[in-house]
Structures are given as structure tokens and as C-alpha cells.
Amino acid sequence: MSVDSRFTHKIWQEEELSKMVPGGVPFPLLSDPGGKIGRAYGVYDEEAAVDIRGRFLIDPEGIIQAMEILTPPVGRNVLEFIRQIKAFQHVAKTGEATPAGWQPGKVTLKPGPDLVGKVWEVWKPEMAFD
Amino acid sequence: MSEEKQTSCVEPARGLIEPTEPQKGEEPKDLTPKGGDIMRATVGKKAPDFEAAAYHKGEFKNIKLSDFKGKWVALCFYPGDFTFV
């Protein structure tokens, strides 16, 4: 979503995006003229009159589970976003918690009285980096 | 989503949908934080609903966030078409 019109979206898709991704990007390009939607999401820059880079993960119930907002010059990390989607989907399915650096297949935590003071036994800091 | 028409014109999108708007035939508890033009996207709270004009698969249409209930949604904002990053 950006403040651009759907007409501009069409030309961008045809002239540039389709040369990066065969057939163009598969998702809808949304318009937010005037930034009213961006304002509600905390991403509208009043002075520049644009929606800055923000991404939101919304679950099947319509609840925001994660958000990240960056100033314009730094791009996103798509793999980290995908990791978060997988982690939230895993949590929603199992009720387990995913510690720092979790990837599918890695150890999860089952919060409860037995785990208090015992996280060090099942999770090591280096697991956040591998 | 509004019904698609064969004409080149699409109904104007509603934009941000205020949580105070009455819902058809029901009185649901709306957990969306209210507050006019201020930021109200909060983790753990309902995403502000909207209907936006869109370009998708060669067509113009309006897309409403709440129509995606039951699915995981990635909503991304960016500064503008043809920007560099």
C-alpha cells in the first residue's frame, strides 16, 4: 500500500515490477490517497506526504501479531518476516512459545510452572544465532 | 469486496473504516483502539479496517481488509511506486 493511485500501480507493475518478477507481483497493490489508512497504522509521514515502510502481520482473527516500521532508506528483511509468520502460525497451532532465533524444527518452549528457572536447561544463547 | 463490474470504473473505495460504524445486524465487540487520525495499530489488538482501491492481476478493484478474515495477512506500506529500495 502506498499513496499512489491504482493507475500508477498499473504502470509500475507493467514497466518495472514485471521485469523483476515474471508476470508481476502476485499480490494486490493498494492505494491510500491522503494517507488516512497509513495514519491509523502509524506509518504516514505528514511532511513528505507518503506512507513510510511498515509491515504488519495480521492473524486470521484480524489481530495484529507483529509490526515493523522503517524510515525510507533501509529495506526490509523478507526472510525474517517469513520466519515470524511461521513462528506465529506454529504458536497458534500448538500453544507452544518460540524462543529467540527459532526456526521451524528447532526447540520450542512449553510455558508452565515446571519451566520456571529451567529455560537454561533446554535453550542456550548460541541457539539464537544458528 | 464490492462486486466487480465490467465497466472501467470502480466504486470509490471507502478508505479507513471507522470502528464506530454500525455493523449489519450484529453488535460485535470491536477491540480496535479508537482515536481519529492518531496511530491505533497496536500488537495484540484488532487491525484498523479499511477498503482501498487496488490494482491486481490486470484489474482495478476495491479490497477490504476484513474480507480476509480466516487468513493470515501481510500488509506492507512503502513510500511510493518507482522508489528505489
Coordinates of C-alpha atoms in Angstrom, one line a residue:
Chain A
M1 CA 0.0 0.0 0.0
S2 CA 1.2 3.5 -0.9
V3 CA -0.3 6.9 -1.5
D4 CA 0.0 6.3 -5.3
S5 CA -3.2 5.8 -7.4
R6 CA -4.1 2.4 -8.8
F7 CA -3.2 3.9 -12.2
T8 CA 0.4 4.5 -11.1
H9 CA 0.4 1.0 -9.6
K10 CA -0.6 -0.4 -13.0
I11 CA 2.2 1.3 -14.8
W12 CA 4.8 0.4 -12.1
Q13 CA 3.7 -3.2 -12.4
E14 CA 3.9 -3.2 -16.2
E15 CA 7.1 -1.1 -16.6
E16 CA 9.2 -2.3 -13.7
L17 CA 7.9 -5.0 -11.3
S18 CA 7.1 -7.4 -14.2
K19 CA 10.8 -7.2 -15.1
M20 CA 11.8 -8.3 -11.6
V21 CA 9.1 -10.9 -11.1
P22 CA 7.8 -12.8 -14.1
G23 CA 4.2 -11.8 -14.6
G24 CA 4.5 -9.1 -12.0
V25 CA 4.0 -9.3 -8.2
P26 CA 1.1 -11.6 -7.4
F27 CA -0.4 -9.6 -4.6
P28 CA -2.7 -6.6 -4.9
L29 CA -1.2 -3.1 -5.0
L30 CA -3.3 -0.9 -2.7
S31 CA -3.9 2.9 -2.8
D32 CA -4.0 5.1 0.3
P33 CA -4.6 8.6 -1.2
G34 CA -4.1 11.2 1.5
G35 CA -2.6 8.7 3.9
K36 CA -5.6 8.2 6.0
I37 CA -5.1 4.4 6.4
G38 CA -1.3 5.0 6.9
R39 CA -2.1 7.4 9.7
A40 CA -4.1 4.8 11.6
Y41 CA -1.2 2.4 11.2
G42 CA 1.4 4.9 12.3
V43 CA 3.3 5.0 9.1
Y44 CA 2.2 8.3 7.5
D45 CA 4.8 11.0 7.2
E46 CA 2.9 14.3 7.2
E47 CA 5.8 16.3 5.8
A48 CA 6.7 14.0 3.0
A49 CA 3.1 13.1 2.5
V50 CA 3.9 9.4 2.0
D51 CA 3.4 6.1 3.9
I52 CA 6.8 5.0 5.1
R53 CA 8.0 1.4 5.1
G54 CA 5.9 -0.5 7.6
R55 CA 4.8 -4.1 7.6
F56 CA 2.1 -5.8 9.7
L57 CA 1.3 -9.4 10.3
I58 CA -2.5 -9.8 10.8
D59 CA -3.8 -13.2 12.0
P60 CA -7.0 -14.9 10.9
E61 CA -9.0 -13.2 13.6
G62 CA -7.9 -9.7 12.4
I63 CA -5.4 -9.2 15.3
I64 CA -2.1 -7.6 14.6
Q65 CA 0.6 -10.0 15.8
A66 CA 3.7 -8.3 14.6
M67 CA 4.8 -4.9 13.1
E68 CA 7.9 -3.3 11.9
I69 CA 8.3 0.3 10.7
L70 CA 11.5 1.6 9.0
T71 CA 12.5 5.0 7.6
P72 CA 12.8 5.0 3.8
P73 CA 16.4 4.3 3.0
V74 CA 16.6 0.8 4.6
G75 CA 14.7 -2.1 3.0
R76 CA 13.0 -5.0 4.8
N77 CA 14.3 -8.5 5.6
V78 CA 11.8 -10.7 3.9
L79 CA 13.2 -13.9 5.3
E80 CA 12.8 -12.6 8.9
F81 CA 9.2 -11.7 8.1
I82 CA 8.6 -15.2 6.7
R83 CA 10.2 -16.7 9.9
Q84 CA 7.9 -14.6 12.0
I85 CA 4.8 -15.8 10.0
K86 CA 5.9 -19.5 10.5
A87 CA 6.6 -18.9 14.2
F88 CA 3.2 -17.2 14.8
Q89 CA 1.4 -20.0 12.9
H90 CA 3.3 -22.6 15.0
V91 CA 2.3 -20.8 18.2
A92 CA -1.4 -20.6 17.1
K93 CA -1.4 -24.3 16.2
T94 CA 0.4 -25.7 19.3
G95 CA 0.2 -23.2 22.1
E96 CA 4.0 -23.5 22.5
A97 CA 6.3 -20.5 22.6
T98 CA 9.2 -20.0 20.2
P99 CA 12.5 -18.6 21.8
A100 CA 14.8 -16.1 20.2
G101 CA 16.2 -17.2 16.8
W102 CA 13.6 -20.0 16.5
Q103 CA 13.3 -21.7 13.1
P104 CA 10.8 -24.5 12.1
G105 CA 12.1 -27.7 13.6
K106 CA 14.1 -26.1 16.4
V107 CA 13.3 -26.4 20.1
T108 CA 10.1 -24.7 21.4
L109 CA 9.2 -23.9 25.0
K110 CA 6.1 -25.1 26.8
P111 CA 5.4 -22.3 29.3
G112 CA 4.3 -23.5 32.8
P113 CA 5.4 -23.9 36.4
D114 CA 7.9 -26.7 35.5
L115 CA 9.8 -24.4 33.2
V116 CA 10.4 -21.6 35.7
G117 CA 14.1 -21.3 36.2
K118 CA 14.8 -24.2 33.9
V119 CA 14.9 -22.4 30.5
W120 CA 18.8 -22.7 30.6
E121 CA 18.5 -26.4 30.5
V122 CA 16.6 -26.5 27.2
W123 CA 17.7 -23.4 25.5
K124 CA 21.2 -21.9 25.1
P125 CA 22.0 -18.4 23.9
E126 CA 24.0 -19.7 20.9
M127 CA 20.8 -21.2 19.6
A128 CA 19.6 -17.7 18.8
F129 CA 22.4 -17.4 16.2
D130 CA 22.5 -20.7 14.4
Chain B
M1 CA -15.1 -6.6 -1.7
S2 CA -17.6 -4.8 -3.8
E3 CA -18.9 -6.7 -6.8
E4 CA -16.8 -6.3 -9.9
K5 CA -18.3 -4.5 -12.8
Q6 CA -17.5 -4.9 -16.5
T7 CA -17.1 -1.1 -16.8
S8 CA -13.8 0.6 -16.5
C9 CA -15.0 2.5 -13.4
V10 CA -14.9 1.1 -9.9
E11 CA -16.9 2.5 -7.0
P12 CA -14.8 4.8 -4.8
A13 CA -13.1 2.9 -2.0
R14 CA -14.2 3.8 1.5
G15 CA -10.7 4.2 2.8
L16 CA -10.3 3.8 6.5
I17 CA -13.4 2.2 8.1
E18 CA -14.1 3.8 11.4
P19 CA -14.7 1.3 14.2
T20 CA -17.8 3.2 15.3
E21 CA -19.7 2.4 12.1
P22 CA -22.6 0.0 12.9
Q23 CA -22.2 -3.5 11.6
K24 CA -25.0 -5.2 9.7
G25 CA -27.4 -7.0 12.0
E26 CA -25.0 -7.6 14.8
E27 CA -23.4 -5.8 17.8
P28 CA -19.9 -7.1 17.9
K29 CA -17.4 -6.0 20.4
D30 CA -14.9 -4.0 18.4
L31 CA -11.5 -4.1 20.0
T32 CA -9.9 -1.6 17.6
P33 CA -8.4 1.3 19.5
K34 CA -10.2 4.5 18.6
G35 CA -8.8 8.0 18.2
G36 CA -9.4 9.7 14.9
D37 CA -6.3 10.4 12.9
I38 CA -3.8 9.1 15.5
M39 CA -2.0 5.8 15.3
R40 CA -4.0 3.0 16.6
A41 CA -2.3 -0.1 15.2
T42 CA -1.2 -2.0 18.2
V43 CA 0.2 -5.5 18.5
G44 CA -2.4 -7.8 20.1
K45 CA -5.3 -5.5 19.1
K46 CA -7.6 -5.6 16.1
A47 CA -6.1 -4.2 12.9
P48 CA -7.8 -1.0 11.7
D49 CA -10.2 -2.0 8.9
F50 CA -10.1 -0.3 5.5
E51 CA -11.3 -0.6 2.0
A52 CA -8.7 0.5 -0.6
A53 CA -8.6 1.0 -4.3
A54 CA -6.3 -1.7 -5.8
Y55 CA -4.7 -2.9 -8.9
H56 CA -4.5 -6.7 -9.0
K57 CA -4.0 -9.2 -11.9
G58 CA -4.7 -6.6 -14.5
E59 CA -7.9 -5.3 -12.9
F60 CA -9.0 -2.4 -10.8
K61 CA -11.0 -3.4 -7.7
N62 CA -11.6 -2.4 -4.1
I63 CA -10.1 -4.6 -1.4
K64 CA -11.3 -4.7 2.2
L65 CA -9.1 -6.0 4.9
S66 CA -11.9 -7.6 6.9
D67 CA -12.8 -9.7 3.8
F68 CA -9.5 -11.7 4.6
K69 CA -10.8 -12.9 7.9
G70 CA -9.7 -16.5 8.3
K71 CA -6.4 -15.9 6.5
W72 CA -3.0 -14.6 7.6
V73 CA -2.4 -11.2 6.0
A74 CA 0.9 -9.5 5.3
L75 CA 0.1 -5.7 5.0
C76 CA 3.1 -3.7 3.7
F77 CA 3.3 0.1 3.3
Y78 CA 6.0 1.7 1.2
P79 CA 7.0 5.3 0.3
G80 CA 6.0 5.1 -3.4
D81 CA 5.9 3.4 -6.7
F82 CA 9.2 3.7 -8.6
T83 CA 11.2 4.5 -5.4
F84 CA 14.5 2.7 -5.2
V85 CA 14.7 0.5 -2.1

